[in-house]
Tab-separated table of C-alpha atoms in Angstrom:
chain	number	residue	atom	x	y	z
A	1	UNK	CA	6.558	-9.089	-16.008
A	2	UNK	CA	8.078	-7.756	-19.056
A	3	UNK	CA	10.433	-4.588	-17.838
A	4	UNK	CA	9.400	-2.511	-20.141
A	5	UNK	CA	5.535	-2.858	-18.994
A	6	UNK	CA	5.033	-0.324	-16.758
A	7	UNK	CA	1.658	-1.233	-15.705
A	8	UNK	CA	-0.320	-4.408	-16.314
A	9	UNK	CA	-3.845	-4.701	-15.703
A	10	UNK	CA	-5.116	-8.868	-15.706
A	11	UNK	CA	-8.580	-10.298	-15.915
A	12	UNK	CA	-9.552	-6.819	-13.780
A	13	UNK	CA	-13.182	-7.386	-12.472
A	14	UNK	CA	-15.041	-4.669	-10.415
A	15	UNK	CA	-18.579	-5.137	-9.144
A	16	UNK	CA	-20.478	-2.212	-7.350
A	17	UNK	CA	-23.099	-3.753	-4.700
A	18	UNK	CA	-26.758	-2.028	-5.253
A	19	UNK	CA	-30.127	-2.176	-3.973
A	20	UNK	CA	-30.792	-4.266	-6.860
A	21	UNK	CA	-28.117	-6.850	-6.524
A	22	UNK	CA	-24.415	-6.571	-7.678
A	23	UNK	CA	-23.712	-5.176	-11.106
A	24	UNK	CA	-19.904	-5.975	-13.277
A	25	UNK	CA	-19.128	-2.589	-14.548
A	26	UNK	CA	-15.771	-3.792	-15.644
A	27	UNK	CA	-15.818	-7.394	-16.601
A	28	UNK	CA	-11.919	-9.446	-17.923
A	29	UNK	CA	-10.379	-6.191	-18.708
A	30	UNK	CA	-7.143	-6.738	-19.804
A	31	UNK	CA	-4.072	-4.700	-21.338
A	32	UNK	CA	-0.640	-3.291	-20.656
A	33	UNK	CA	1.356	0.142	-20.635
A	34	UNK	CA	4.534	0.570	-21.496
A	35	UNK	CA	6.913	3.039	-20.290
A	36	UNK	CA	6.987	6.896	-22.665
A	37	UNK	CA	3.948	5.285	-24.232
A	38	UNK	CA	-0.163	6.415	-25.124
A	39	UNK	CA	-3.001	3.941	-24.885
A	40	UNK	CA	-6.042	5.107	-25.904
A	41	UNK	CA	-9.141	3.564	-24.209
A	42	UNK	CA	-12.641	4.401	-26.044
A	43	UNK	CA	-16.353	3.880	-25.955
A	44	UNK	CA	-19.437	5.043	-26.177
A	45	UNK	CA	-20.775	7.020	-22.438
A	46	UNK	CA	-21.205	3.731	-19.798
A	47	UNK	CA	-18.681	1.283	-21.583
A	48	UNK	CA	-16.786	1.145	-18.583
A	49	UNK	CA	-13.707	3.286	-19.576
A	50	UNK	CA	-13.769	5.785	-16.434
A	51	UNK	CA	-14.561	2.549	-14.012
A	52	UNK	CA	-11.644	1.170	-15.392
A	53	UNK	CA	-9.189	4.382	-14.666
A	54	UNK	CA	-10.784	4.272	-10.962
A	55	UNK	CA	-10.318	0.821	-10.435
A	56	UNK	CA	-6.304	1.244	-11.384
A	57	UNK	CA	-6.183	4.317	-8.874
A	58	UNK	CA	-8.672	2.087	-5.872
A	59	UNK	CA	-10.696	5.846	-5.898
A	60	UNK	CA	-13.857	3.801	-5.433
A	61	UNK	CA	-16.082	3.258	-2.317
A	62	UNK	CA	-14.462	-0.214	-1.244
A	63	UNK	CA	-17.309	-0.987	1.130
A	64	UNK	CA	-19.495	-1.105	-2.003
A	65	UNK	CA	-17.021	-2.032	-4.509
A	66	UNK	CA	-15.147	-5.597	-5.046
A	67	UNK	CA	-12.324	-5.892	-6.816
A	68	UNK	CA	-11.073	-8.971	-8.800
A	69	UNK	CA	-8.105	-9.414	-11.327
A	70	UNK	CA	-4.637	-8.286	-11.294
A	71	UNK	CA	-3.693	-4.650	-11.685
A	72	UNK	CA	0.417	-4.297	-11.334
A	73	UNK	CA	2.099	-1.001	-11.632
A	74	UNK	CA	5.672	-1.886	-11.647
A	75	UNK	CA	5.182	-5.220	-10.897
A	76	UNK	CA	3.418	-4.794	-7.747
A	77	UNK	CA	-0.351	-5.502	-7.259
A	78	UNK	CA	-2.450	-2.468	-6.380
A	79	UNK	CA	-5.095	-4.470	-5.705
A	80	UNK	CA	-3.524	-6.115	-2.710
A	81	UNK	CA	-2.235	-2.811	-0.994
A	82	UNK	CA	-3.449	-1.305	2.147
A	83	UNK	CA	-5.074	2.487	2.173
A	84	UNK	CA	-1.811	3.665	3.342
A	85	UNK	CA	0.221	2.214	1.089
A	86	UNK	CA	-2.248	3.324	-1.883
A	87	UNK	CA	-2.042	6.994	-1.094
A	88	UNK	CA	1.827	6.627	-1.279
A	89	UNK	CA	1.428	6.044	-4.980
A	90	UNK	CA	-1.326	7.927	-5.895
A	91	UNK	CA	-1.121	11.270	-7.348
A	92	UNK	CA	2.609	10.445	-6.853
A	93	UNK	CA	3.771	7.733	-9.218
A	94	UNK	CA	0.465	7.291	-10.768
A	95	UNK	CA	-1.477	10.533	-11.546
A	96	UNK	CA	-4.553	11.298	-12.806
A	97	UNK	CA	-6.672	14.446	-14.876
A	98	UNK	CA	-9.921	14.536	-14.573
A	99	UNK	CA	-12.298	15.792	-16.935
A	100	UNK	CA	-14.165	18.509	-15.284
A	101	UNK	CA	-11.296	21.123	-14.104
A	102	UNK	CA	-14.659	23.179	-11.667
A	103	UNK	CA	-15.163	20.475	-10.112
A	104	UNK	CA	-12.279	18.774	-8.955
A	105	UNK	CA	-10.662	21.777	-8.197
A	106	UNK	CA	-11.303	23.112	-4.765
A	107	UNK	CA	-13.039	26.770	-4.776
A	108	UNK	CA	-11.772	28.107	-1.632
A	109	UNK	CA	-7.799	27.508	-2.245
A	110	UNK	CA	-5.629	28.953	-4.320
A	111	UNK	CA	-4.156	27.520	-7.135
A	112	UNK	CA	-0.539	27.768	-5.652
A	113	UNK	CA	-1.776	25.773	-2.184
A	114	UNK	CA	-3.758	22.935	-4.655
A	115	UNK	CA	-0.704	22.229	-6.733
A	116	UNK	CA	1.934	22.109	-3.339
A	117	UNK	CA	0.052	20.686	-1.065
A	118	UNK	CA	0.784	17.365	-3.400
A	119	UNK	CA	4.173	18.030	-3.640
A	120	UNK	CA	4.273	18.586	0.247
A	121	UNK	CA	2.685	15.485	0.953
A	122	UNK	CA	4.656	13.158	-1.512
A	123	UNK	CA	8.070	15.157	-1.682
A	124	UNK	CA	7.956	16.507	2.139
A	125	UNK	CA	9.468	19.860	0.687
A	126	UNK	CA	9.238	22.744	2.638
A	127	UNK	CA	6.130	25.049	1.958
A	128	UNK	CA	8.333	28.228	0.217
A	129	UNK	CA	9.796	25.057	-2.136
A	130	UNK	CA	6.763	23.482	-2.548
A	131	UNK	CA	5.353	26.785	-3.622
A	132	UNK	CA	8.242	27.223	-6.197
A	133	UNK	CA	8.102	23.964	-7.802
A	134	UNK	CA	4.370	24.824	-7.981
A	135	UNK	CA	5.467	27.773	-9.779
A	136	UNK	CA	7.930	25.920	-12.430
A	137	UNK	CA	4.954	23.547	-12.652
A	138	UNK	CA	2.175	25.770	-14.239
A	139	UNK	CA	4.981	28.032	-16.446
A	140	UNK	CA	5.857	24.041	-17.550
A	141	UNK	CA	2.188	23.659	-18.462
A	142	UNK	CA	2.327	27.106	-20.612
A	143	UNK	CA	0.353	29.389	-18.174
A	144	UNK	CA	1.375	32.784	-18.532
A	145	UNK	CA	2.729	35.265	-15.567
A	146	UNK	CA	2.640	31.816	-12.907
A	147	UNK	CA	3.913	33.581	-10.161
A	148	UNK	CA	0.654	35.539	-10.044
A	149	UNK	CA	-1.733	32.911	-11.013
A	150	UNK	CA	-0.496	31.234	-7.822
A	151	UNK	CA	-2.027	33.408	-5.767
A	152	UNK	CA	-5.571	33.572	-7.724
A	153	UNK	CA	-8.482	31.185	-6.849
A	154	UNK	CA	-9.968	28.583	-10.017
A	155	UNK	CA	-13.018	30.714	-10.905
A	156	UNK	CA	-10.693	33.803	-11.482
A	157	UNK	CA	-8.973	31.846	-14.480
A	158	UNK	CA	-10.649	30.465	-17.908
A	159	UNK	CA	-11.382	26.992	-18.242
A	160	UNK	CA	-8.060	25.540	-20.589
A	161	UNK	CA	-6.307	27.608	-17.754
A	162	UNK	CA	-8.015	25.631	-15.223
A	163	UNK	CA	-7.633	22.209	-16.970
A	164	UNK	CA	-3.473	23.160	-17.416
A	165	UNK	CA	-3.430	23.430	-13.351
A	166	UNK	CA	-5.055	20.422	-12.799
A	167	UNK	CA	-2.587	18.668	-15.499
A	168	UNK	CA	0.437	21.004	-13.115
A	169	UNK	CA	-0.592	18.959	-9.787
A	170	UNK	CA	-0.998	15.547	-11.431
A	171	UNK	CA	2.576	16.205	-12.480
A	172	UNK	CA	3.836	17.457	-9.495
A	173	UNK	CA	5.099	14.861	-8.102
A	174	UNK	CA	6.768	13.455	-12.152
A	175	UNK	CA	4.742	10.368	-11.780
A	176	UNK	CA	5.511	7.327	-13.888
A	177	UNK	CA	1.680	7.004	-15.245
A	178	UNK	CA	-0.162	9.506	-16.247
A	179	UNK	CA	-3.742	8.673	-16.157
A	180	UNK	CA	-6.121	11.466	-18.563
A	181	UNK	CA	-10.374	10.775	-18.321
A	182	UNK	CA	-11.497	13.053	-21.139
A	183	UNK	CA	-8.866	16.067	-20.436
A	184	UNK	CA	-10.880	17.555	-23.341
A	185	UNK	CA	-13.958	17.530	-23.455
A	186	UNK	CA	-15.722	20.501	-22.156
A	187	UNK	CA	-12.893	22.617	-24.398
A	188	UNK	CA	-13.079	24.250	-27.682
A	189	UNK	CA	-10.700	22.903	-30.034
A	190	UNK	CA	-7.937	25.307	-30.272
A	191	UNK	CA	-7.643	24.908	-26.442
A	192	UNK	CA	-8.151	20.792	-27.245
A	193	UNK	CA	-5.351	20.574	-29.279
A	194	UNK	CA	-2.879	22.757	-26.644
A	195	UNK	CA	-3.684	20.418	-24.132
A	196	UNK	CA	-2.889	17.257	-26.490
A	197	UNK	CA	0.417	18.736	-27.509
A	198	UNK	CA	1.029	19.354	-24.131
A	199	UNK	CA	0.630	16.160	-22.918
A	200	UNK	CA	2.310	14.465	-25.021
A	201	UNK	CA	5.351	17.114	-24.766
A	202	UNK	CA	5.288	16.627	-21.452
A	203	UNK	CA	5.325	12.297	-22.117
A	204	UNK	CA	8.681	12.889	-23.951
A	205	UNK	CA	10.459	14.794	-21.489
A	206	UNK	CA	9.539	12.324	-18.685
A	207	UNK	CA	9.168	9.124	-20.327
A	208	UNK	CA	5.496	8.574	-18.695
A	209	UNK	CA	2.967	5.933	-19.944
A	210	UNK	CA	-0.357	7.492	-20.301
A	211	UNK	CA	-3.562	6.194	-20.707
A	212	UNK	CA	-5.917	8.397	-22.628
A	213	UNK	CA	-9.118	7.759	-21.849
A	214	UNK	CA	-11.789	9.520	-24.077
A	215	UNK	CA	-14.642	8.810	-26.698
A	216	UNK	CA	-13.158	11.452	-29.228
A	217	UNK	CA	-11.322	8.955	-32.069
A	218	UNK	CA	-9.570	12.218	-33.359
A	219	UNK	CA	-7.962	12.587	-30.171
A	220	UNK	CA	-6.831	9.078	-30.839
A	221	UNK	CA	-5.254	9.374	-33.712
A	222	UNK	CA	-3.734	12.677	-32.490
A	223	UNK	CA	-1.693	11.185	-29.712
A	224	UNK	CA	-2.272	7.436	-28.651
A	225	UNK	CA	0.125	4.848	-30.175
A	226	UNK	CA	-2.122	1.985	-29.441
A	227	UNK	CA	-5.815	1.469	-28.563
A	228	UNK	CA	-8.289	-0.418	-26.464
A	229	UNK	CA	-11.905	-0.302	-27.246
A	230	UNK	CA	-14.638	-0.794	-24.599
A	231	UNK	CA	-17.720	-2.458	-24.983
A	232	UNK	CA	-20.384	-3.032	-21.800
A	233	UNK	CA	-17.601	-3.482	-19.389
A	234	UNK	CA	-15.654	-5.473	-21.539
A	235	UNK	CA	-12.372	-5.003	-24.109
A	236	UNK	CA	-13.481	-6.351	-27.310
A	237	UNK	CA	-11.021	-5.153	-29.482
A	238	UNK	CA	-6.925	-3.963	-28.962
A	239	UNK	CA	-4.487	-2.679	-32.058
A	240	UNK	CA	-1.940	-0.710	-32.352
A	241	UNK	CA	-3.637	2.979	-33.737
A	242	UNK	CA	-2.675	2.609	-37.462
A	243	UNK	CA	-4.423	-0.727	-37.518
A	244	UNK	CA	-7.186	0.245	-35.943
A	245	UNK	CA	-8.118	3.105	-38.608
A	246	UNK	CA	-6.956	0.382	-41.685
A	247	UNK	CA	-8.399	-2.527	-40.595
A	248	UNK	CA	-10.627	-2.235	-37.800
A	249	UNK	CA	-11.635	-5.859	-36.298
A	250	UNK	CA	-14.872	-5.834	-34.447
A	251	UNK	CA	-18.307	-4.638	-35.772
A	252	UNK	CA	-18.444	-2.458	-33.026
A	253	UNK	CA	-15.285	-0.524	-34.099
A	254	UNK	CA	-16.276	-0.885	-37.749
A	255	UNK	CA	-19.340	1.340	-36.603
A	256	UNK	CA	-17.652	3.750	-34.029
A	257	UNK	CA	-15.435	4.461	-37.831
A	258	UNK	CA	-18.026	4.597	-39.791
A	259	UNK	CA	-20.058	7.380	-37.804
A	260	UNK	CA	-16.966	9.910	-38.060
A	261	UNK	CA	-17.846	13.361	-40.140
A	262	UNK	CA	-16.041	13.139	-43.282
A	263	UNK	CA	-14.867	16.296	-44.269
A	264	UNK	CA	-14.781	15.302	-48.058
A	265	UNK	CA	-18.103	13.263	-47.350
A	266	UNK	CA	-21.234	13.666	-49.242
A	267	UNK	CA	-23.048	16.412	-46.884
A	268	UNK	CA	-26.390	14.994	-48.270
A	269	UNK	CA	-26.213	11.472	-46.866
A	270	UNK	CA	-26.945	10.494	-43.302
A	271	UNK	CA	-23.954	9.890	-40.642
A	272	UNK	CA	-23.768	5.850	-40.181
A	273	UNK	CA	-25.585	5.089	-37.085
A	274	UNK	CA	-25.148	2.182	-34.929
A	275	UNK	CA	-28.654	0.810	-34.262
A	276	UNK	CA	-30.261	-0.293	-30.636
A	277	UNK	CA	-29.036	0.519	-27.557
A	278	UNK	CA	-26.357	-0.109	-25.166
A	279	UNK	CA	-27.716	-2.956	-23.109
A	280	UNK	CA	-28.167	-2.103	-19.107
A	281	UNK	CA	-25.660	-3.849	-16.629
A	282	UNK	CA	-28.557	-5.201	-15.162
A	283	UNK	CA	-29.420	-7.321	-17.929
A	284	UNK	CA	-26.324	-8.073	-19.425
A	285	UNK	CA	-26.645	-10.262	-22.953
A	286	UNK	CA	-25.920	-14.038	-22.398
A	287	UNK	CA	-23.347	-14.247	-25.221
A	288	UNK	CA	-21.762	-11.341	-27.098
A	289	UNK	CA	-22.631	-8.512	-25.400
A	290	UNK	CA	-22.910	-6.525	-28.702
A	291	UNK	CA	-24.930	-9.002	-30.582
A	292	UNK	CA	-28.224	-7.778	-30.114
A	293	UNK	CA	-26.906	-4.900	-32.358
A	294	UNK	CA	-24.930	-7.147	-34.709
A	295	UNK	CA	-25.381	-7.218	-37.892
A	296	UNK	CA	-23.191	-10.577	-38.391
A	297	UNK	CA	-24.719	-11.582	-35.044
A	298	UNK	CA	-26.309	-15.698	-35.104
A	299	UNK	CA	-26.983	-18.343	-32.570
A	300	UNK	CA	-23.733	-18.670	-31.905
A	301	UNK	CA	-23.070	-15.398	-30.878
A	302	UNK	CA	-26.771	-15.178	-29.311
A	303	UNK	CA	-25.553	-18.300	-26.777
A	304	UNK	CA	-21.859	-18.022	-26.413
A	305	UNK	CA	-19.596	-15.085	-25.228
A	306	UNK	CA	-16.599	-14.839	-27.060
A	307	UNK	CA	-12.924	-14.297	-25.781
A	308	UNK	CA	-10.342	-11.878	-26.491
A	309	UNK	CA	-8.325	-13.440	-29.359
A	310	UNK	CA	-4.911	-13.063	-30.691
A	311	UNK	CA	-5.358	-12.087	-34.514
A	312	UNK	CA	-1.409	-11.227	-34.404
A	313	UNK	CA	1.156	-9.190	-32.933
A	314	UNK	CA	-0.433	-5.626	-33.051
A	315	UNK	CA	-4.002	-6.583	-32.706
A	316	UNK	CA	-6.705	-8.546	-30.425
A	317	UNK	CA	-10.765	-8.840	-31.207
A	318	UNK	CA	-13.395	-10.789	-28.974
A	319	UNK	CA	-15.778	-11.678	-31.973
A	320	UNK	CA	-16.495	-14.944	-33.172
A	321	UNK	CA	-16.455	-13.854	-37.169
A	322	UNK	CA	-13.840	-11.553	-37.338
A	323	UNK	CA	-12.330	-13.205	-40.131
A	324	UNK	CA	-15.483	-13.491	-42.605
A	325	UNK	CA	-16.245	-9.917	-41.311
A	326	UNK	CA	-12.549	-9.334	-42.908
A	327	UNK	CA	-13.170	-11.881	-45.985
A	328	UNK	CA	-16.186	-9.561	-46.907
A	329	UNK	CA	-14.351	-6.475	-46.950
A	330	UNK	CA	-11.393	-7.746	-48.855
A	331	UNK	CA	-13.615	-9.097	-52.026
A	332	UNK	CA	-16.159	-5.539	-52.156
């Protein structure tokens, strides 16, 4: 493993068992992270992008959930480590956000006892330290007057407020990997773009990776240097973020482009819209698992699944006609 990969994630495979048989939410996921660096991971609602974050943390039921691949943070495999070992890492050197501040904060604690109890557990400070550093943790997040807000309980704050102290506790403990599921979403956008700058602020000072995971483009542009995009479980297409905007690869990213607002667009035309539906896990196509919606889709791609390619340095599609997908651009 390459030092400067901070986490690797190989072939990952995770299969929930259900009354109706087992189901692949996440299906040859592959990619790296490299230390002080953003990847972006995006896709429509189901794709498999949250799945994914779980399956790097193990926050799944494992009586119901297998687990197949390679995931190595530092070069050691999380997939092979006991329970105790696991909870030595997380929410210590890897960290996550997650995207609904109500409910993953506890209601009946303060904000001061959620954020040190971490740092108790990981650091084994003393409670009057841990309560300190929890202190120097939300005025590092920008939350005004912190040595009161310690003492005040989650519904007594506003909700960018809330999401800050959950973003104070996963970086308690200065973890290595930063892991953010859609730190966003249910904010407006002045309180959006706070949390972006702060999280990437907060990537400089401590050299983190983080892996953004989200289905907001914007936000990808906006902070992530590179970019995976997920498709039914699967990666089909990874480029650095300037590619990805210039010369998207897949159809499926072509679309995901195409349906962004322009704000110089002609208001009288219709958004682009990607037509069908996502497929169910349950009946999963038989060879690319976007054909069905494919516009460039044929027998080939009807019978054959296609693997993740190497188009260069920067960027990787699983399609089997990128290139005349790229020919046909170049000569309109």
């Amino acid at each position: 493993m390459s030092s400067t990969h901070l986490l690797e994630v190989n072939n990952l495979k995770t299969t929930f068992s259900t009354e109706k048989g087992p189901i692949t939410a996440v299906d040859d996921v592959t990619f790296i992270v490299k230390a002080g660096e953003v990847l972006g991971i995006v896709g429509e609602s189901g794709c498999g992008k949250s799945v994914t974050s779980e399956s790097i943390m193990r926050l799944l039921n494992e009586r119901s959930t297998k687990y197949e691949g390679e995931v190595l943070f530092e070069g050691e495999n999380l997939l092979h480590l006991d329970n105790k070992e696991m909870r030595n890492i997380r929410g210590n050197k890897v960290s996550m956000i997650f995207q609904d501040p109500m409910t993953s904060l506890n209601p009946s604690q303060t904000i001061g006892h959620q954020i040190a109890e971490v740092i108790i557990l990981h650091q084994k400070l003393k409670r009057k330290e841990a309560y300190k550093r929890a202190e120097e943790m939300l005025r590092l997040t920008g939350i005004p007057s912190p040595e009161k807000r310690i003492h005040e309980y989650p519904h007594e704050i506003s909700g960018g407020m809330r999401q800050r102290v959950l973003i104070a506790i996963a970086l308690a403990c200065k973890p290595n990997l930063l892991i953010a599921d859609e730190p966003t979403t249910a904010l407006d956008v002045t309180i959006q773009a706070q949390i972006l700058d702060l999280i990437n602020d907060l990537r400089d000072e401590m050299n983190m990776g983080v892996i953004m995971i989200t289905h907001d483009l914007g936000v990808v542009a906006e902070v992530c240097q590179r970019v995976v995009v997920m498709y039914l479980g699967q990666v089909i297409e990874e480029s650095d973020v300037e590619e990805l905007f210039s010369r998207p690869l897949h159809p499926y990213t072509r679309g995901l482009l195409q349906s962004i607002p322009q704000l110089d667009g002609d208001r009288s035309q219709k958004l682009h819209v990607i037509e069908g539906i996502v497929p169910s896990l349950y009946e999963v196509p038989k060879g690319c698992r976007f054909a069905p919606r494919c516009s460039f889709a044929d027998e080939l791609c009807l019978s054959e699944s296609p693997t993740l390619e190497n188009v260069n340095k920067n960027q990787k599609v699983r399609c089997w006609h990128y290139e005349k997908i790229m020919q046909k651009e170049l000569s309109c």
